[in-house]
PDB file of C-alpha atoms in Angstrom:
ATOM      1  CA  GLY A  14     -41.461  -6.485   5.298  1.00 66.00           C
ATOM      2  CA  VAL A  15     -44.741  -9.100   5.796  1.00 75.00           C
ATOM      3  CA  GLY A  16     -43.891 -10.026   9.257  1.00 72.00           C
ATOM      4  CA  LEU A  17     -43.725  -6.217   9.882  1.00 66.00           C
ATOM      5  CA  ILE A  18     -47.111  -5.799   8.495  1.00 73.00           C
ATOM      6  CA  GLY A  19     -48.388  -8.693  10.233  1.00 76.00           C
ATOM      7  CA  ALA A  20     -46.966  -7.348  13.886  1.00 72.00           C
ATOM      8  CA  GLY A  21     -48.423  -4.094  12.961  1.00 70.00           C
ATOM      9  CA  VAL A  22     -51.850  -5.863  12.304  1.00 73.00           C
ATOM     10  CA  ALA A  23     -51.689  -7.891  15.750  1.00 73.00           C
ATOM     11  CA  ILE A  24     -50.481  -4.454  17.737  1.00 68.00           C
ATOM     12  CA  GLY A  25     -53.884  -3.050  16.104  1.00 68.00           C
ATOM     13  CA  TRP A  26     -56.057  -5.855  17.751  1.00 72.00           C
ATOM     14  CA  LEU A  27     -54.728  -5.393  21.003  1.00 70.00           C
ATOM     15  CA  PRO A  28     -57.381  -4.121  23.456  1.00 75.00           C
ATOM     16  CA  ILE A  29     -55.649  -0.759  23.760  1.00 69.00           C
ATOM     17  CA  PRO A  30     -58.063   1.848  25.070  1.00 69.00           C
ATOM     18  CA  SER A  31     -56.501   5.157  23.544  1.00 80.00           C
ATOM     19  CA  VAL A  32     -55.753   5.689  19.960  1.00 77.00           C
ATOM     20  CA  MET A  33     -52.580   7.588  20.805  1.00 82.00           C
ATOM     21  CA  VAL A  34     -51.123   4.888  22.584  1.00 80.00           C
ATOM     22  CA  ARG A  35     -52.091   2.408  19.509  1.00 77.00           C
ATOM     23  CA  VAL A  36     -50.263   5.022  17.219  1.00 80.00           C
ATOM     24  CA  PHE A  37     -47.288   5.052  19.253  1.00 84.00           C
ATOM     25  CA  ASN A  38     -46.960   1.691  19.250  1.00 78.00           C
ATOM     26  CA  VAL A  39     -47.214   1.088  15.659  1.00 79.00           C
ATOM     27  CA  THR A  40     -44.789   3.926  15.094  1.00 85.00           C
ATOM     28  CA  ALA A  41     -42.462   2.458  17.316  1.00 85.00           C
ATOM     29  CA  LEU A  42     -42.836  -0.965  15.702  1.00 82.00           C
ATOM     30  CA  VAL A  43     -41.842   0.364  12.371  1.00 84.00           C
ATOM     31  CA  VAL A  44     -38.763   2.324  13.488  1.00 88.00           C
ATOM     32  CA  LEU A  45     -37.850  -0.598  15.370  1.00 87.00           C
ATOM     33  CA  GLY A  46     -38.115  -2.649  12.190  1.00 84.00           C
ATOM     34  CA  LEU A  47     -36.441  -0.358   9.664  1.00 86.00           C
ATOM     35  CA  THR A  48     -33.439   0.125  12.110  1.00 88.00           C
ATOM     36  CA  ALA A  49     -33.194  -3.718  12.282  1.00 86.00           C
ATOM     37  CA  THR A  50     -33.490  -3.766   8.542  1.00 85.00           C
ATOM     38  CA  THR A  51     -31.032  -1.272   7.963  1.00 83.00           C
ATOM     39  CA  PHE A  52     -28.301  -2.681  10.266  1.00 83.00           C
ATOM     40  CA  ILE A  53     -28.966  -6.174   8.960  1.00 83.00           C
ATOM     41  CA  LEU A  54     -28.368  -5.012   5.482  1.00 77.00           C
ATOM     42  CA  GLY A  55     -25.387  -2.859   6.589  1.00 74.00           C
ATOM     43  CA  LEU A  56     -23.640  -5.827   7.973  1.00 73.00           C
ATOM     44  CA  ARG A  57     -24.516  -8.000   4.535  1.00 71.00           C
ATOM     45  CA  TYR A  58     -23.428  -5.034   1.864  1.00 69.00           C
ATOM     46  CA  GLU A  59     -20.673  -3.012   4.129  1.00 65.00           C
ATOM     47  CA  PRO A  60     -18.128  -4.875   2.766  1.00 60.00           C
ATOM     48  CA  ALA A  61     -18.979  -4.408  -0.889  1.00 61.00           C
ATOM     49  CA  GLN A  62     -18.591  -0.777  -0.296  1.00 65.00           C
ATOM     50  CA  SER A  63     -15.271  -0.731   1.526  1.00 72.00           C
ATOM     51  CA  VAL A  64     -12.540   1.033   0.034  1.00 80.00           C
ATOM     52  CA  HIS A  65     -10.061  -0.004   3.015  1.00 81.00           C
ATOM     53  CA  GLY A  66      -7.776  -2.024   0.698  1.00 85.00           C
ATOM     54  CA  VAL A  67      -7.245   0.131  -2.429  1.00 87.00           C
ATOM     55  CA  ALA A  68      -6.555   3.264   0.444  1.00 89.00           C
ATOM     56  CA  ARG A  69      -3.905   1.026   2.228  1.00 90.00           C
ATOM     57  CA  VAL A  70      -2.034   0.544  -1.095  1.00 91.00           C
ATOM     58  CA  LEU A  71      -2.394   3.957  -2.413  1.00 92.00           C
ATOM     59  CA  ALA A  72      -0.821   5.207   1.114  1.00 93.00           C
ATOM     60  CA  GLU A  73       2.040   2.812   0.988  1.00 93.00           C
ATOM     61  CA  ARG A  74       2.633   4.015  -2.756  1.00 93.00           C
ATOM     62  CA  GLU A  75       2.306   7.652  -1.669  1.00 93.00           C
ATOM     63  CA  GLN A  76       4.701   7.096   1.276  1.00 94.00           C
ATOM     64  CA  ARG A  77       7.481   5.857  -1.187  1.00 93.00           C
ATOM     65  CA  ASN A  78       6.885   8.598  -3.411  1.00 93.00           C
ATOM     66  CA  GLU A  79       5.528   6.684  -6.365  1.00 92.00           C
ATOM     67  CA  ALA A  80       3.185   7.858  -9.275  1.00 93.00           C
ATOM     68  CA  VAL A  81      -0.665   6.962  -8.763  1.00 94.00           C
ATOM     69  CA  ALA A  82      -3.556   8.058 -10.964  1.00 94.00           C
ATOM     70  CA  HIS A  83      -7.038   7.291 -11.019  1.00 94.00           C
ATOM     71  CA  VAL A  84      -8.925   6.574 -14.292  1.00 92.00           C
ATOM     72  CA  THR A  85     -12.346   8.084 -14.573  1.00 83.00           C
ATOM     73  CA  PRO A  86     -13.863  10.701 -12.427  1.00 83.00           C
ATOM     74  CA  TYR A  87     -12.388  10.461  -8.611  1.00 85.00           C
ATOM     75  CA  ARG A  88     -14.403  11.894  -5.792  1.00 85.00           C
ATOM     76  CA  GLY A  89     -12.064  11.520  -3.083  1.00 87.00           C
ATOM     77  CA  GLU A  90     -12.961   7.934  -1.973  1.00 86.00           C
ATOM     78  CA  TYR A  91      -9.439   6.893  -0.672  1.00 89.00           C
ATOM     79  CA  GLN A  92      -8.385  10.281   0.855  1.00 91.00           C
ATOM     80  CA  PHE A  93      -9.516   9.988   4.368  1.00 89.00           C
ATOM     81  CA  GLU A  94      -9.383   6.089   4.878  1.00 87.00           C
ATOM     82  CA  GLY A  95      -5.670   6.193   3.500  1.00 89.00           C
ATOM     83  CA  ARG A  96      -4.695   9.426   5.078  1.00 91.00           C
ATOM     84  CA  LEU A  97      -3.578  10.608   1.620  1.00 93.00           C
ATOM     85  CA  THR A  98      -1.661  13.926   1.707  1.00 93.00           C
ATOM     86  CA  ARG A  99      -2.182  14.683  -2.060  1.00 90.00           C
ATOM     87  CA  PRO A 100      -4.941  14.219  -4.311  1.00 89.00           C
ATOM     88  CA  LEU A 101      -4.836  11.641  -7.033  1.00 92.00           C
ATOM     89  CA  PRO A 102      -4.427  12.927 -10.473  1.00 93.00           C
ATOM     90  CA  VAL A 103      -7.534  11.845 -12.824  1.00 94.00           C
ATOM     91  CA  VAL A 104      -6.724  10.314 -16.235  1.00 94.00           C
ATOM     92  CA  LYS A 105      -9.222   9.593 -18.816  1.00 93.00           C
ATOM     93  CA  PRO A 106      -9.665   5.990 -19.993  1.00 91.00           C
ATOM     94  CA  GLU A 107      -8.189   6.666 -23.396  1.00 91.00           C
ATOM     95  CA  ASP A 108      -5.149   8.561 -21.888  1.00 93.00           C
ATOM     96  CA  ALA A 109      -4.495   5.821 -19.474  1.00 91.00           C
ATOM     97  CA  GLU A 110      -1.754   3.872 -21.766  1.00 88.00           C
ATOM     98  CA  ALA A 111       0.068   7.093 -22.375  1.00 90.00           C
ATOM     99  CA  TRP A 112       0.125   7.871 -18.799  1.00 92.00           C
ATOM    100  CA  LEU A 113       1.407   4.509 -18.082  1.00 87.00           C
ATOM    101  CA  LEU A 114       4.131   5.004 -20.659  1.00 84.00           C
ATOM    102  CA  ALA A 115       5.020   8.524 -18.885  1.00 90.00           C
ATOM    103  CA  HIS A 116       5.397   6.894 -15.720  1.00 91.00           C
ATOM    104  CA  PRO A 117       7.159   3.488 -15.428  1.00 88.00           C
ATOM    105  CA  GLY A 118       6.524   1.713 -12.380  1.00 88.00           C
ATOM    106  CA  GLY A 119       3.476   3.872 -11.791  1.00 91.00           C
ATOM    107  CA  ALA A 120      -0.036   2.493 -10.928  1.00 92.00           C
ATOM    108  CA  LEU A 121      -3.475   3.121 -11.947  1.00 92.00           C
ATOM    109  CA  VAL A 122      -6.595   2.702  -9.943  1.00 91.00           C
ATOM    110  CA  ALA A 123      -9.662   1.800 -11.962  1.00 88.00           C
ATOM    111  CA  ALA A 124     -13.185   0.132 -11.627  1.00 83.00           C
ATOM    112  CA  THR A 125     -13.118  -2.687 -14.079  1.00 76.00           C
ATOM    113  CA  ASN A 126     -16.354  -1.474 -15.854  1.00 75.00           C
ATOM    114  CA  LYS A 127     -14.548   1.679 -16.642  1.00 79.00           C
ATOM    115  CA  TRP A 128     -11.349   0.741 -17.696  1.00 83.00           C
ATOM    116  CA  THR A 129      -9.447  -2.384 -18.022  1.00 82.00           C
ATOM    117  CA  PRO A 130      -5.919  -2.823 -19.703  1.00 83.00           C
ATOM    118  CA  ARG A 131      -4.881  -4.362 -22.668  1.00 80.00           C
ATOM    119  CA  ALA A 132      -3.235  -7.688 -21.984  1.00 79.00           C
ATOM    120  CA  ASP A 133      -0.006  -6.998 -23.893  1.00 80.00           C
ATOM    121  CA  LEU A 134       0.767  -3.818 -21.689  1.00 80.00           C
ATOM    122  CA  GLY A 135       2.501  -6.236 -19.469  1.00 82.00           C
ATOM    123  CA  LEU A 136       0.762  -4.510 -16.116  1.00 86.00           C
ATOM    124  CA  ARG A 137       0.362  -6.654 -12.811  1.00 85.00           C
ATOM    125  CA  VAL A 138      -2.358  -6.466 -10.445  1.00 85.00           C
ATOM    126  CA  VAL A 139      -1.068  -4.737  -7.352  1.00 86.00           C
ATOM    127  CA  PHE A 140      -4.375  -5.039  -5.561  1.00 86.00           C
ATOM    128  CA  GLU A 141      -7.699  -6.983  -6.118  1.00 82.00           C
ATOM    129  CA  PRO A 142     -10.795  -6.900  -4.319  1.00 75.00           C
ATOM    130  CA  PRO A 143     -12.053  -9.492  -2.080  1.00 65.00           C
ATOM    131  CA  VAL A 144     -14.987 -11.518  -3.669  1.00 49.00           C
ATOM    132  CA  GLY A 145     -18.243  -9.655  -3.402  1.00 52.00           C
ATOM    133  CA  GLU A 146     -16.398  -6.061  -3.725  1.00 52.00           C
ATOM    134  CA  ILE A 147     -17.177  -3.842  -6.844  1.00 59.00           C
ATOM    135  CA  GLY A 148     -14.446  -4.240  -9.318  1.00 75.00           C
ATOM    136  CA  ILE A 149     -11.771  -1.509  -7.966  1.00 82.00           C
ATOM    137  CA  HIS A 150      -8.409  -2.746  -9.258  1.00 85.00           C
ATOM    138  CA  VAL A 151      -4.886  -1.238  -8.869  1.00 89.00           C
ATOM    139  CA  TRP A 152      -2.890  -1.790 -11.877  1.00 87.00           C
ATOM    140  CA  GLN A 153       1.190  -1.352 -11.781  1.00 89.00           C
ATOM    141  CA  ALA A 154       3.114  -0.723 -14.792  1.00 85.00           C
ATOM    142  CA  PRO A 155       6.212  -2.552 -15.509  1.00 81.00           C
ATOM    143  CA  LEU A 156       9.627  -0.898 -14.725  1.00 75.00           C
ATOM    144  CA  PRO A 157      12.033  -0.083 -17.609  1.00 71.00           C
ATOM    145  CA  ALA A 158      14.930  -2.842 -17.738  1.00 63.00           C
ATOM    146  CA  PRO A 159      18.069  -1.402 -16.260  1.00 64.00           C
ATOM    147  CA  ALA A 160      20.401   0.041 -19.081  1.00 61.00           C
ATOM    148  CA  ASP A 161      23.372  -2.099 -18.078  1.00 59.00           C
ATOM    149  CA  ALA A 162      21.161  -5.410 -18.000  1.00 52.00           C
ATOM    150  CA  THR A 163      22.956  -7.900 -20.783  1.00 54.00           C
ATOM    151  CA  PRO A 164      20.950 -10.913 -21.922  1.00 56.00           C
ATOM    152  CA  ALA A 165      22.652 -14.159 -20.656  1.00 55.00           C
ATOM    153  CA  ALA A 166      24.905 -15.752 -22.995  1.00 52.00           C
ATOM    154  CA  ALA A 167      23.804 -19.214 -24.539  1.00 51.00           C
ATOM    155  CA  PRO A 168      25.472 -22.238 -23.262  1.00 54.00           C
TER     156      PRO A 168
END
């Protein structure tokens, strides 16, 4: 910001005969400065806004026809990136545990500031964002134990 102001003042002191040329030069400098700033900040903060990882996990689950829902409002963030063909059902945070019980092996997508599961639910994290990304996690419910599974005999 300070550099941009300094450059504007320097251009203003240049011996340019026409006011229109001076206005054009300052305007061009401001546009170039804002474009460069936007580009640099975009490179810095784009990974924090990326939904590619979550969308990839959801696309794989959709292909396997597994149950997936989104906790809290879902605005279609993953539809295009993951090429999803069905919208995700939305579950309220207070109904998330009931949804998991009704869908063994199902997965919930949730922002950690909106919903975090209790430790005793036995959920595992299927996707955890890289460092710097806003905390969107995909949690998978455990599959029920097979009916024919027998406990191992003691020696």
